[in-house]
Amino acid sequence: MKALTSGIRRFVVTLSRIEDAPVAISLSAFCLSLMALLYVKDTYFGFVSFRPFFERLLWIFLIFVPIIVTLYQKKRSFQQISLLLFIPVVASSAVIVPIASRADIFWHEILMGYLGLIFCLAVLMRVQYVVHHLFSKDALRIVGGIFILVLIVFVGGDSFSLILPVGLRSHLVRTSPIYYLEFFQRGLVPASFALYAGLVYVISEIIVKVRSHRRTSAKKISQRKKLAVLGISFIILLGIYVQDKTSLYIDFSGSRGYSVSSLLKDATKEAKRKQTLYVFISSSLPARYVFTRSIIVSLVTQLRSSSLDVVVLDPHADSLARQKAERYQIPSLDLQDSQLQSYTSTTAFFGAALLDGDKVVARIPTLLNLENVHYDLYRAFKSQGATKKRSLQLLGFQDREGDRPNFSGLYRRAEQLFSIIDTPATGSASLEADATLIRVQADTSYAQAIPDFEDYIARGNRLVMLINGVGLLSGEKGLAIKEAKHGLETFLNDYGISMKKSILASQFSEIVPFSTEYGQQLKPYPYALKTNKIQVVPKHTEVVMPWASPLSISGASGISHTVLVTSQKATTEVVGVGTVLPQVYKPENIEQEYILGAEAKIEGNGGSLVVLGSEYMAHDNYVAATPGTYDLLAGVVAGKDAVDLGVGLKHQLWHVQSPRPFTRSDMSMTLCLIGVIVPSGLLVFAYWLGKTEYCMY
């Protein structure tokens, strides 16, 4: 009690000083404002995404920490600096739980994310504490501190994944707090983080003490003290190594609170064993297979979260890589057999092999979609007789009850992709019937019959164009650019978009000609524009529905194009004609990139068609698609009214079931949590401050 009283007194005196209050108030106001903005946005738009908040807050602290430590270290204790930086984190957490309570998210997962952020911040502060004692000038302390902190975050991320060897990178990444922050964001508290924190504290104290000793005394440090320090450091390093092999953690990601788990259990023994994924991408691949460095880094980022070491090799430029591909039985891709007469390359490698030691666990001869390599691995595991649960465990996805999303977003993505495979569609149409509908030869030189509907959809292909019974793929496949500039201007001008003002003018990738089964090109515009972010369909497009029920299309006035809805049994019978209003969507965190889409509602006796801007398919009854943008999904839900299929883009982590207005109960809960969480956190820190021996005033 005495310590608590002393801590409260010190805390009050600290904030009462005019030079301390603005810093704490400014940081707290910033974090609270950002969280409040997220809360309002999520309430009315139905999205929850806290990862950008964590990332932005962390980078802001990278700038604040060196400045605050440098300015306050001369006249304030290190505990006072910790208090100033801890206040905004505790204060902003008051907005977390209300969102979690209404957004179908485990609140303890989010709180674990905040705990990881505080831990990461403490490590960064400790590093800056060392930097402060290494330099004597304030300018060097600030610049050097920012540089070292950015370097630590860089090492913990994936930007250097393709620079260093796999063995060195796998060990070096554990020296950064970002590595442990990713565990916290998934609702896991690894035991190694305590050992890591102890090691950081011991090393920082050694550096500071040695530096101070050299400045104040000419005497040498005794040999006994040196051995003691080395012994403590060795014990901590040994503990980290042992823990990394056992992978003991506290799991807060489930609905039952928490549980202590070990990855050495029989059920998940092989899930976290060190496995290496070799991805073979030949630089001689045609243009349609060329991927930028950012996509490869994104692949490495996703798979590293699945506890896989990823090695990207180029068999075309490296003879050893080619030998590895042949040893792992990755076949060369014969482009002549793919009916790609416009490409001159003959052979190339585009596959992957998953190794457990020297044993090939899974083999993917051809990667159809680099961004969805998870699914290829999943299919490879299932082909060997593994169950869905077991296959997910082998990919590093933790099993959980229900369909609630994981904090990392990876498990949610796997659920959405894989549930389509194992859950048959219900209603008047089935996956088999739709597969039959799509298994048709298109009158283009590149389109091929889709062997498996569920296989195609689950691979992440966002759109299937059904034009008069002809399946037209809108994935990564396509022809060479034809009349690109003219076609681009035609389509953009038709929709009232100036080519000069649109950033999309320099981003188009291909112009895909498509035709009907009778070999007649659609008029008046025979080309569909296909780019990274936009796909404009012609004004007159026929969409095949899997039933013959009469449909009526209700649209909006304004810029529109006609949609002819025909039935599956009689492709020439027009059962519905209406208009669809194109709309422009601006994704968050993507500057100057717009998605041109269409939003409509088609109702009938057999079901409803809802067109929404979406990346993922959030409903199992997805049985048809309609022309739209590259990131546009449409679905027919048989026998049901118009259903929200889920709107989400790549940077979003969770899907909120249904946005609703901000109510009094939400406000009451928010105020209660602000009144409980913030004072509780401050009292805990006050008690800690009261136990310290430093004078704070």
XYZ file of C-alpha atoms in Angstrom:
697
model
C 0.000 0.000 0.000
C 2.857 2.304 0.773
C 4.381 1.616 -2.623
C 1.067 2.289 -4.354
C 0.580 5.570 -2.484
C 4.112 6.646 -3.299
C 3.659 5.731 -6.938
C 0.403 7.702 -7.238
C 2.043 10.723 -5.675
C 4.968 10.511 -8.050
C 2.636 10.017 -10.987
C 0.550 13.087 -10.117
C 3.629 15.211 -9.581
C 5.087 14.019 -12.869
C 2.046 14.975 -14.920
C 1.665 18.261 -13.070
C 4.946 19.539 -14.422
C 4.415 21.785 -17.392
C 7.248 20.221 -19.427
C 5.933 16.678 -18.958
C 2.198 17.105 -19.455
C 2.188 18.149 -23.153
C 4.123 15.049 -24.182
C 1.833 12.595 -22.401
C -1.336 14.434 -23.386
C -0.284 14.768 -27.030
C 0.608 11.111 -27.404
C -2.543 9.974 -25.632
C -4.760 12.293 -27.673
C -3.201 11.063 -30.906
C -3.707 7.382 -30.112
C -7.229 7.890 -28.783
C -8.193 9.941 -31.837
C -6.843 7.309 -34.179
C -8.690 4.536 -32.370
C -11.906 6.584 -32.269
C -11.621 7.176 -36.009
C -11.224 3.449 -36.594
C -14.212 2.778 -34.360
C -16.489 5.180 -36.238
C -15.324 3.839 -39.589
C -15.857 0.240 -38.525
C -19.283 0.984 -37.070
C -20.693 2.458 -40.257
C -18.751 0.554 -42.919
C -18.394 -2.846 -41.316
C -14.613 -3.293 -41.436
C -12.162 -3.952 -38.657
C -8.449 -3.750 -39.358
C -6.051 -3.024 -36.529
C -2.838 -4.159 -38.160
C -2.369 -0.779 -39.905
C -2.842 0.860 -36.502
C -0.145 -1.299 -34.916
C 2.212 -0.644 -37.783
C 1.668 3.114 -37.832
C 1.920 3.439 -34.066
C 5.140 1.441 -34.048
C 6.757 3.583 -36.721
C 5.671 6.749 -34.930
C 7.282 5.476 -31.748
C 10.481 4.880 -33.702
C 10.698 8.643 -34.037
C 9.333 9.592 -30.619
C 11.445 7.233 -28.535
C 14.902 8.643 -29.412
C 13.720 12.239 -29.092
C 11.985 11.774 -25.738
C 14.799 9.703 -24.258
C 17.395 12.228 -25.387
C 15.511 15.289 -24.158
C 14.417 13.872 -20.810
C 17.343 11.656 -19.824
C 19.395 14.533 -18.392
C 16.769 15.683 -15.903
C 14.369 12.757 -15.638
C 14.727 9.104 -14.738
C 14.246 6.295 -17.208
C 11.063 5.227 -15.380
C 9.506 8.607 -16.033
C 10.226 8.295 -19.743
C 8.644 4.856 -19.715
C 5.535 6.345 -18.134
C 5.235 9.035 -20.789
C 5.354 6.460 -23.574
C 3.165 3.884 -21.862
C 0.205 6.201 -21.222
C -1.012 6.462 -24.854
C -0.845 2.702 -25.378
C -2.987 2.041 -22.297
C -5.363 4.868 -23.114
C -5.980 3.816 -26.709
C -6.697 0.234 -25.666
C -9.976 1.469 -24.154
C -11.536 1.513 -27.613
C -10.540 -2.045 -28.468
C -12.995 -4.133 -26.462
C -16.234 -2.425 -27.656
C -15.299 -3.182 -31.253
C -14.397 -6.754 -30.410
C -17.696 -7.256 -28.570
C -19.741 -6.391 -31.643
C -17.460 -7.575 -34.429
C -17.222 -11.302 -33.741
C -13.577 -11.037 -32.678
C -11.919 -12.521 -29.617
C -11.181 -9.542 -27.400
C -8.344 -11.342 -25.631
C -6.583 -11.751 -28.972
C -6.634 -7.991 -29.448
C -5.433 -7.345 -25.915
C -2.578 -9.756 -26.538
C -1.732 -7.668 -29.579
C -1.515 -4.596 -27.371
C 0.597 -6.488 -24.852
C 2.974 -7.386 -27.662
C 3.073 -3.758 -28.767
C 3.973 -2.637 -25.235
C 6.649 -5.319 -25.025
C 8.041 -4.257 -28.401
C 8.023 -0.632 -27.285
C 9.876 -1.507 -24.075
C 12.601 -3.259 -26.044
C 12.966 -0.307 -28.401
C 13.243 2.033 -25.427
C 15.901 -0.163 -23.868
C 17.898 -0.100 -27.079
C 17.599 3.671 -27.221
C 18.714 3.798 -23.582
C 21.939 2.116 -24.684
C 22.344 4.447 -27.653
C 21.961 7.415 -25.322
C 25.015 6.278 -23.331
C 27.090 5.501 -26.412
C 26.962 9.022 -27.839
C 27.634 12.298 -26.099
C 25.908 14.744 -28.472
C 22.148 14.978 -28.616
C 22.045 15.148 -32.417
C 23.990 11.899 -32.721
C 21.775 10.282 -30.104
C 18.594 11.133 -32.000
C 19.867 10.304 -35.499
C 21.738 7.207 -34.356
C 18.784 6.047 -32.270
C 16.346 6.370 -35.164
C 18.736 4.545 -37.490
C 19.273 1.635 -35.098
C 15.566 1.280 -34.306
C 14.632 1.304 -37.989
C 17.348 -1.307 -38.578
C 15.838 -3.521 -35.865
C 12.384 -3.277 -37.415
C 13.889 -3.935 -40.844
C 15.615 -7.084 -39.604
C 12.374 -8.317 -38.051
C 10.404 -7.782 -41.238
C 10.554 -9.464 -44.623
C 12.208 -6.775 -46.699
C 15.574 -8.486 -46.418
C 14.175 -12.005 -46.888
C 15.702 -12.453 -50.318
C 19.073 -10.918 -49.429
C 20.495 -13.135 -46.694
C 20.877 -16.928 -46.672
C 17.989 -18.865 -45.158
C 19.984 -20.212 -42.195
C 21.333 -16.819 -41.186
C 17.981 -15.095 -41.708
C 16.080 -17.605 -39.573
C 18.384 -16.899 -36.625
C 18.842 -13.179 -37.191
C 15.097 -12.502 -37.279
C 14.804 -13.665 -33.648
C 16.935 -10.726 -32.535
C 14.146 -8.293 -33.401
C 11.059 -7.659 -31.227
C 8.957 -7.666 -34.396
C 9.350 -11.440 -34.535
C 7.683 -11.783 -31.127
C 5.113 -9.076 -31.888
C 3.708 -11.270 -34.668
C 3.053 -14.029 -32.100
C 1.192 -11.612 -29.839
C -0.934 -10.395 -32.733
C -2.043 -13.987 -33.329
C -3.107 -14.311 -29.690
C -0.059 -16.373 -28.702
C 2.339 -15.519 -25.865
C 5.573 -17.450 -26.484
C 7.722 -18.315 -23.492
C 10.789 -17.181 -25.409
C 9.742 -13.537 -25.193
C 10.567 -13.484 -21.444
C 14.014 -14.922 -22.137
C 14.471 -12.460 -24.978
C 13.512 -9.548 -22.727
C 15.967 -10.789 -20.075
C 18.737 -11.009 -22.631
C 18.041 -7.481 -23.879
C 18.070 -6.162 -20.325
C 21.327 -7.944 -19.401
C 23.182 -6.853 -22.536
C 21.949 -3.267 -22.233
C 23.015 -3.080 -18.585
C 26.434 -4.506 -19.447
C 26.991 -1.919 -22.166
C 25.789 0.961 -20.004
C 27.795 -0.099 -16.958
C 30.977 -0.671 -18.957
C 30.547 2.652 -20.715
C 29.927 4.507 -17.455
C 32.801 2.683 -15.716
C 35.259 3.709 -18.397
C 34.174 7.320 -18.150
C 34.341 7.587 -14.349
C 37.118 5.192 -13.372
C 40.392 4.001 -14.725
C 40.135 0.666 -12.920
C 39.402 -2.420 -14.923
C 36.382 -4.589 -14.357
C 37.260 -7.666 -12.364
C 37.553 -10.995 -14.096
C 34.870 -12.492 -11.849
C 32.297 -9.948 -12.946
C 33.117 -10.574 -16.572
C 32.641 -14.307 -16.157
C 29.375 -13.762 -14.287
C 28.019 -11.587 -17.078
C 29.088 -14.055 -19.749
C 27.545 -16.902 -17.777
C 24.196 -15.136 -17.432
C 24.144 -14.279 -21.136
C 24.986 -17.872 -22.078
C 22.219 -19.241 -19.864
C 19.661 -16.886 -21.437
C 20.786 -17.763 -24.962
C 20.588 -21.451 -24.111
C 17.072 -20.929 -22.749
C 15.988 -19.197 -25.970
C 17.422 -22.041 -28.042
C 15.704 -24.723 -25.942
C 12.401 -22.841 -25.980
C 12.596 -22.436 -29.736
C 12.864 -26.203 -30.052
C 9.947 -26.878 -27.716
C 7.791 -23.888 -28.781
C 5.938 -23.507 -25.490
C 3.355 -20.744 -25.546
C 0.150 -19.543 -23.937
C -2.684 -19.555 -26.445
C -5.250 -16.747 -26.111
C -6.615 -17.213 -29.625
C -9.490 -19.570 -28.739
C -12.934 -18.850 -27.413
C -12.266 -20.526 -24.057
C -9.855 -17.922 -22.711
C -6.352 -19.317 -22.720
C -4.503 -22.614 -22.634
C -0.868 -23.626 -22.262
C 0.165 -25.610 -25.312
C 3.308 -27.183 -26.649
C 3.969 -27.911 -30.282
C 5.675 -31.159 -29.280
C 2.295 -32.767 -28.639
C 1.389 -35.674 -30.872
C -1.475 -33.817 -32.569
C 0.749 -31.005 -33.835
C 4.223 -32.467 -33.571
C 4.937 -32.098 -37.277
C 3.134 -28.762 -37.641
C 6.036 -26.596 -36.496
C 8.920 -28.782 -37.577
C 11.419 -26.848 -39.609
C 10.340 -27.151 -43.217
C 11.650 -25.374 -46.273
C 9.622 -24.408 -49.309
C 11.658 -24.091 -52.494
C 9.870 -21.943 -55.082
C 11.303 -22.242 -58.582
C 10.548 -19.235 -60.790
C 12.460 -19.011 -64.057
C 13.312 -15.532 -65.239
C 12.679 -16.819 -68.769
C 8.954 -17.125 -68.137
C 6.623 -15.189 -70.457
C 5.254 -11.806 -69.514
C 2.070 -13.236 -68.035
C 4.128 -15.130 -65.445
C 6.473 -12.294 -64.510
C 6.040 -11.233 -60.903
C 7.428 -8.194 -59.207
C 9.693 -8.330 -56.190
C 6.897 -7.034 -53.978
C 4.684 -10.033 -54.812
C 7.495 -12.455 -53.983
C 8.171 -10.636 -50.718
C 4.440 -10.813 -49.971
C 4.576 -14.553 -50.566
C 7.530 -14.876 -48.207
C 5.674 -12.805 -45.609
C 2.606 -15.054 -45.663
C 4.515 -18.310 -45.598
C 6.914 -17.186 -42.889
C 3.896 -16.659 -40.683
C 3.174 -20.339 -41.341
C 6.605 -21.286 -39.929
C 7.998 -22.164 -43.344
C 11.380 -21.113 -44.618
C 10.946 -19.887 -48.172
C 13.716 -19.999 -50.761
C 13.048 -18.477 -54.185
C 15.362 -19.873 -56.902
C 15.818 -19.057 -60.591
C 16.624 -22.251 -62.545
C 17.166 -20.218 -65.694
C 20.041 -18.173 -64.260
C 21.423 -20.703 -61.763
C 22.464 -24.173 -62.871
C 22.446 -25.440 -59.262
C 18.847 -24.281 -58.900
C 17.971 -26.161 -62.078
C 19.578 -29.293 -60.688
C 17.546 -28.903 -57.498
C 14.337 -28.529 -59.474
C 15.116 -31.711 -61.401
C 16.112 -33.567 -58.235
C 12.820 -32.598 -56.590
C 11.010 -33.729 -59.767
C 9.667 -30.285 -60.690
C 8.874 -30.594 -64.411
C 9.797 -27.916 -66.874
C 6.877 -25.976 -68.290
C 6.434 -26.616 -72.001
C 4.860 -23.418 -73.214
C 4.171 -24.783 -76.694
C 1.662 -27.220 -75.216
C -0.236 -24.364 -73.589
C -1.426 -22.959 -76.915
C 0.537 -19.771 -76.345
C 1.780 -19.236 -79.865
C 2.630 -15.610 -79.172
C 5.384 -16.553 -76.734
C 8.790 -17.670 -77.960
C 10.143 -19.265 -74.758
C 10.163 -23.048 -74.881
C 10.829 -24.347 -71.364
C 10.821 -22.826 -67.913
C 10.210 -23.808 -64.281
C 7.303 -22.540 -62.236
C 6.757 -24.934 -59.344
C 7.534 -25.581 -55.695
C 8.661 -28.359 -53.391
C 8.198 -28.546 -49.627
C 11.027 -30.301 -47.784
C 11.244 -31.607 -44.240
C 14.984 -31.973 -43.918
C 15.980 -33.877 -47.045
C 12.583 -35.487 -47.517
C 10.128 -34.059 -50.035
C 6.841 -33.685 -48.147
C 4.802 -32.111 -50.933
C 5.433 -31.287 -54.546
C 3.687 -28.685 -56.698
C 4.678 -29.235 -60.344
C 3.012 -26.034 -61.581
C 1.996 -23.003 -59.557
C -1.151 -21.585 -61.124
C -1.283 -18.653 -58.739
C 1.764 -17.506 -56.808
C -0.244 -15.507 -54.287
C -2.294 -18.569 -53.312
C 0.463 -21.144 -52.942
C -1.164 -22.069 -49.613
C -3.907 -23.779 -51.527
C -1.480 -25.771 -53.686
C 0.226 -27.045 -50.535
C -3.148 -27.826 -49.015
C -4.163 -29.916 -52.010
C -0.796 -31.688 -51.958
C -1.270 -32.626 -48.308
C -4.825 -33.827 -48.893
C -3.730 -35.933 -51.851
C -1.546 -37.857 -49.414
C -4.567 -38.733 -47.297
C -4.392 -35.930 -44.716
C -7.639 -34.531 -43.343
C -8.605 -30.887 -43.631
C -7.640 -30.239 -40.000
C -4.345 -32.055 -40.410
C -3.543 -30.246 -43.652
C -4.141 -26.867 -42.013
C -1.865 -27.868 -39.151
C 0.876 -28.824 -41.575
C 0.578 -25.355 -43.081
C 1.000 -23.803 -39.634
C -2.621 -22.721 -39.161
C -3.820 -23.364 -35.615
C -7.097 -25.209 -35.285
C -9.862 -23.421 -33.420
C -13.543 -23.737 -32.716
C -16.113 -22.049 -34.885
C -15.367 -19.759 -37.779
C -14.071 -16.747 -35.884
C -11.073 -15.114 -37.518
C -7.570 -15.267 -36.158
C -5.839 -12.059 -35.217
C -3.223 -12.518 -37.917
C -5.850 -12.876 -40.644
C -4.060 -15.877 -42.147
C -6.334 -18.499 -40.638
C -9.378 -16.523 -41.756
C -8.057 -16.482 -45.305
C -7.402 -20.221 -45.182
C -10.905 -20.833 -43.849
C -12.477 -18.849 -46.649
C -10.464 -20.620 -49.326
C -10.620 -24.147 -48.002
C -14.216 -24.199 -46.813
C -15.305 -23.932 -50.424
C -13.605 -27.229 -51.153
C -15.058 -29.284 -48.333
C -18.530 -27.713 -48.068
C -20.857 -28.502 -50.973
C -23.162 -25.782 -52.183
C -26.837 -25.989 -51.299
C -29.828 -24.883 -53.284
C -31.017 -25.442 -56.800
C -27.494 -25.538 -58.247
C -24.475 -27.565 -57.224
C -20.751 -27.259 -57.728
C -20.807 -30.176 -60.146
C -23.475 -28.555 -62.279
C -21.553 -25.319 -62.357
C -18.354 -27.119 -63.207
C -20.138 -28.612 -66.202
C -21.298 -25.168 -67.179
C -17.779 -23.795 -67.050
C -16.122 -26.762 -68.808
C -16.498 -25.297 -72.271
C -13.954 -24.329 -74.877
C -13.747 -20.586 -75.362
C -13.120 -19.178 -78.805
C -9.825 -17.549 -77.775
C -6.267 -18.752 -78.104
C -5.537 -18.772 -74.384
C -8.725 -19.803 -72.569
C -8.784 -23.427 -71.473
C -11.481 -25.612 -69.998
C -11.484 -25.410 -66.221
C -10.948 -28.953 -64.896
C -12.446 -28.304 -61.502
C -14.727 -25.471 -60.489
C -13.879 -25.648 -56.797
C -10.216 -25.900 -57.690
C -10.423 -22.764 -59.814
C -12.369 -20.688 -57.309
C -10.322 -21.777 -54.296
C -7.130 -20.755 -56.037
C -8.191 -17.157 -55.610
C -9.348 -16.394 -59.146
C -11.739 -13.565 -58.494
C -13.967 -13.700 -61.524
C -15.374 -16.065 -64.126
C -17.002 -14.432 -67.118
C -19.843 -16.513 -68.538
C -20.635 -15.084 -71.929
C -23.285 -17.042 -73.821
C -22.024 -20.299 -72.343
C -18.348 -19.519 -72.965
C -16.067 -19.435 -69.913
C -13.570 -16.582 -70.003
C -10.902 -16.588 -67.335
C -9.942 -13.333 -65.662
C -6.996 -14.650 -63.659
C -3.377 -14.133 -64.627
C -3.765 -15.711 -68.082
C -4.262 -13.659 -71.180
C -3.027 -12.695 -74.615
C -0.389 -10.217 -75.601
C -1.403 -6.566 -75.660
C -3.505 -5.683 -78.667
C -4.562 -2.175 -79.506
C -3.901 -1.248 -75.909
C -3.977 2.502 -76.132
C -7.020 2.662 -78.356
C -8.938 0.133 -76.288
C -8.038 1.873 -73.073
C -9.218 5.246 -74.276
C -12.421 3.728 -75.643
C -13.443 2.114 -72.406
C -12.398 4.893 -70.065
C -14.051 7.542 -72.184
C -17.200 5.453 -72.372
C -17.414 5.551 -68.595
C -16.557 9.220 -68.378
C -12.990 8.732 -67.154
C -10.233 10.800 -68.698
C -7.193 8.796 -69.679
C -4.877 11.652 -68.740
C -6.294 11.975 -65.229
C -6.458 8.274 -64.525
C -3.383 6.593 -63.090
C -4.711 3.421 -64.644
C -3.634 4.714 -68.024
C -0.079 3.537 -67.318
C -1.059 0.323 -65.551
C -2.997 -1.711 -68.103
C -1.566 -5.182 -68.666
C -3.517 -6.674 -71.517
C -6.507 -6.264 -73.772
C -8.411 -9.542 -73.925
C -10.661 -10.113 -76.957
C -13.651 -12.329 -76.270
C -16.407 -13.668 -78.449
C -19.562 -15.736 -78.343
C -19.747 -19.445 -79.022
C -20.797 -18.595 -82.574
C -17.499 -16.833 -83.200
C -19.071 -13.385 -83.364
C -17.423 -10.689 -81.341
C -19.601 -8.727 -78.993
C -20.566 -5.269 -80.131
C -20.142 -2.373 -79.955
C -16.901 -2.944 -78.017
C -15.115 -6.183 -78.847
C -12.474 -5.859 -76.137
C -12.555 -6.151 -72.381
C -9.974 -4.014 -70.645
C -7.983 -5.990 -68.068
C -5.572 -4.277 -65.692
C -4.221 -4.776 -62.216
C -7.080 -2.916 -60.593
C -9.836 -2.491 -63.126
C -11.772 -4.452 -65.697
C -14.449 -2.726 -67.734
C -17.030 -4.873 -69.453
C -18.884 -3.912 -72.653
C -22.297 -2.399 -72.540
C -24.054 -5.462 -73.957
C -23.041 -8.615 -72.149
C -24.897 -11.874 -71.768
C -24.674 -13.553 -68.358
C -25.599 -17.225 -68.010
C -27.545 -18.128 -64.876
C -27.722 -21.717 -63.557
C -31.514 -21.785 -63.588
C -34.369 -20.887 -65.898
C -36.433 -18.905 -63.390
C -37.637 -15.491 -64.538
C -35.442 -12.731 -63.155
C -35.937 -9.014 -62.929
C -32.987 -6.671 -62.634
C -33.446 -3.514 -60.624
C -30.745 -0.920 -61.037
C -30.176 2.777 -60.634
C -30.372 5.596 -63.087
C -27.338 7.277 -64.517
C -24.386 5.751 -66.331
C -25.377 2.159 -66.976
C -25.007 -0.793 -69.296
C -27.503 -3.416 -70.335
C -27.280 -6.941 -68.967
C -29.065 -9.791 -70.716
C -29.745 -12.657 -68.302
C -30.270 -16.048 -69.928
C -30.887 -19.477 -68.468
C -28.548 -22.437 -68.428
C -30.894 -24.756 -70.305
C -31.810 -22.341 -73.057
C -28.916 -20.008 -73.763
C -30.821 -18.079 -76.403
C -33.796 -17.284 -74.182
C -33.613 -13.852 -72.597
C -35.315 -14.001 -69.218
C -34.323 -10.627 -67.852
C -33.097 -7.269 -69.074
C -32.053 -4.387 -66.885
C -29.406 -1.822 -66.104
C -26.462 -1.821 -63.740
C -24.879 1.317 -62.365
C -21.073 1.338 -62.399
C -19.467 2.806 -59.319
C -15.941 3.834 -58.356
C -14.425 2.451 -55.187
C -11.272 3.809 -53.564
C -9.518 1.180 -51.429
C -7.985 2.365 -48.202
C -4.223 2.687 -47.970
C -3.983 2.612 -51.782
C -3.268 6.044 -53.164
C -4.630 7.040 -56.558
C -5.915 3.590 -57.447
C -9.583 3.172 -58.128
C -11.715 0.152 -58.747
C -14.464 0.684 -61.280
C -17.271 -1.682 -60.371
C -20.961 -2.237 -60.684
C -23.570 -2.641 -57.986
C -26.934 -4.184 -58.766
C -29.601 -6.445 -57.346
C -31.154 -9.162 -59.467
C -34.104 -10.954 -57.896
C -36.152 -13.901 -59.037
C -38.005 -16.988 -57.909
C -34.823 -19.022 -57.916
C -32.628 -16.698 -55.942
C -30.879 -13.364 -55.868
C -27.740 -11.928 -57.393
C -25.728 -9.390 -55.429
C -22.753 -7.630 -56.970
C -20.256 -6.220 -54.497
C -16.651 -5.047 -54.548
C -14.889 -7.892 -52.796
C -11.743 -9.977 -52.786
C -12.937 -12.983 -50.831
C -15.961 -15.147 -51.214
C -17.668 -15.189 -47.809
C -20.540 -17.519 -48.638
C -20.540 -21.229 -49.474
C -23.478 -20.899 -51.867
C -21.441 -19.086 -54.465
C -22.522 -20.701 -57.734
C -22.194 -18.084 -60.459
C -20.411 -14.909 -61.439
C -21.078 -11.859 -63.527
C -18.817 -9.446 -65.425
C -17.281 -6.769 -63.264
C -13.986 -5.431 -62.044
C -10.869 -7.433 -61.319
C -11.568 -7.221 -57.590
C -15.311 -7.555 -58.019
C -17.173 -10.694 -56.996
C -20.777 -11.493 -57.652
C -22.690 -14.445 -56.316
C -26.034 -16.141 -56.739
C -27.509 -17.469 -53.504
C -30.100 -20.005 -54.496
C -33.467 -19.738 -52.809
C -32.530 -16.768 -50.634
C -32.929 -13.044 -50.663
C -30.106 -10.665 -51.473
C -27.210 -11.554 -49.192
C -24.101 -9.567 -48.373
C -21.311 -11.817 -49.632
C -18.737 -9.904 -47.621
C -16.807 -6.844 -48.732
C -13.082 -6.881 -48.107
C -9.838 -5.937 -49.813
C -6.326 -7.294 -49.382
C -5.260 -5.046 -46.535
C -8.262 -5.915 -44.356
C -8.123 -8.674 -41.774
C -11.630 -9.268 -40.492
C -15.151 -9.314 -41.796
C -17.818 -7.820 -39.570
C -21.120 -9.632 -39.911
C -23.339 -6.575 -40.226
C -22.544 -2.919 -39.623
C -25.075 -1.102 -37.516
C -25.563 2.428 -36.153
C -23.702 3.600 -33.091
C -26.058 3.044 -30.139
C -26.236 4.205 -26.540
C -25.053 0.826 -25.332
C -21.918 1.235 -27.428
C -21.285 4.632 -25.910
C -21.921 3.330 -22.398
C -19.571 0.431 -22.890
C -16.905 2.696 -24.302
C -17.141 5.112 -21.382
C -17.100 2.263 -18.857
C -14.025 0.747 -20.403
C -12.265 4.081 -20.530
C -13.091 4.518 -16.858
C -11.858 1.035 -15.950
C -8.969 0.143 -18.218
C -7.119 3.446 -18.186
C -7.149 3.954 -14.376
C -6.280 0.296 -13.850
C -3.277 0.547 -16.110
C -2.156 3.750 -14.490
C -2.500 2.262 -10.999
C -0.368 -0.687 -11.994
C 2.315 1.652 -13.229
C 1.991 3.799 -10.162
C 2.639 0.749 -7.997
C 5.652 -0.118 -10.104
C 6.962 3.425 -9.844
C 6.506 3.343 -6.099
C 8.728 0.282 -5.869
C 11.578 1.911 -7.757
C 14.450 3.628 -6.047
C 14.660 6.506 -8.481
C 13.478 9.957 -7.503
C 11.024 11.324 -10.022
C 10.644 14.856 -8.773
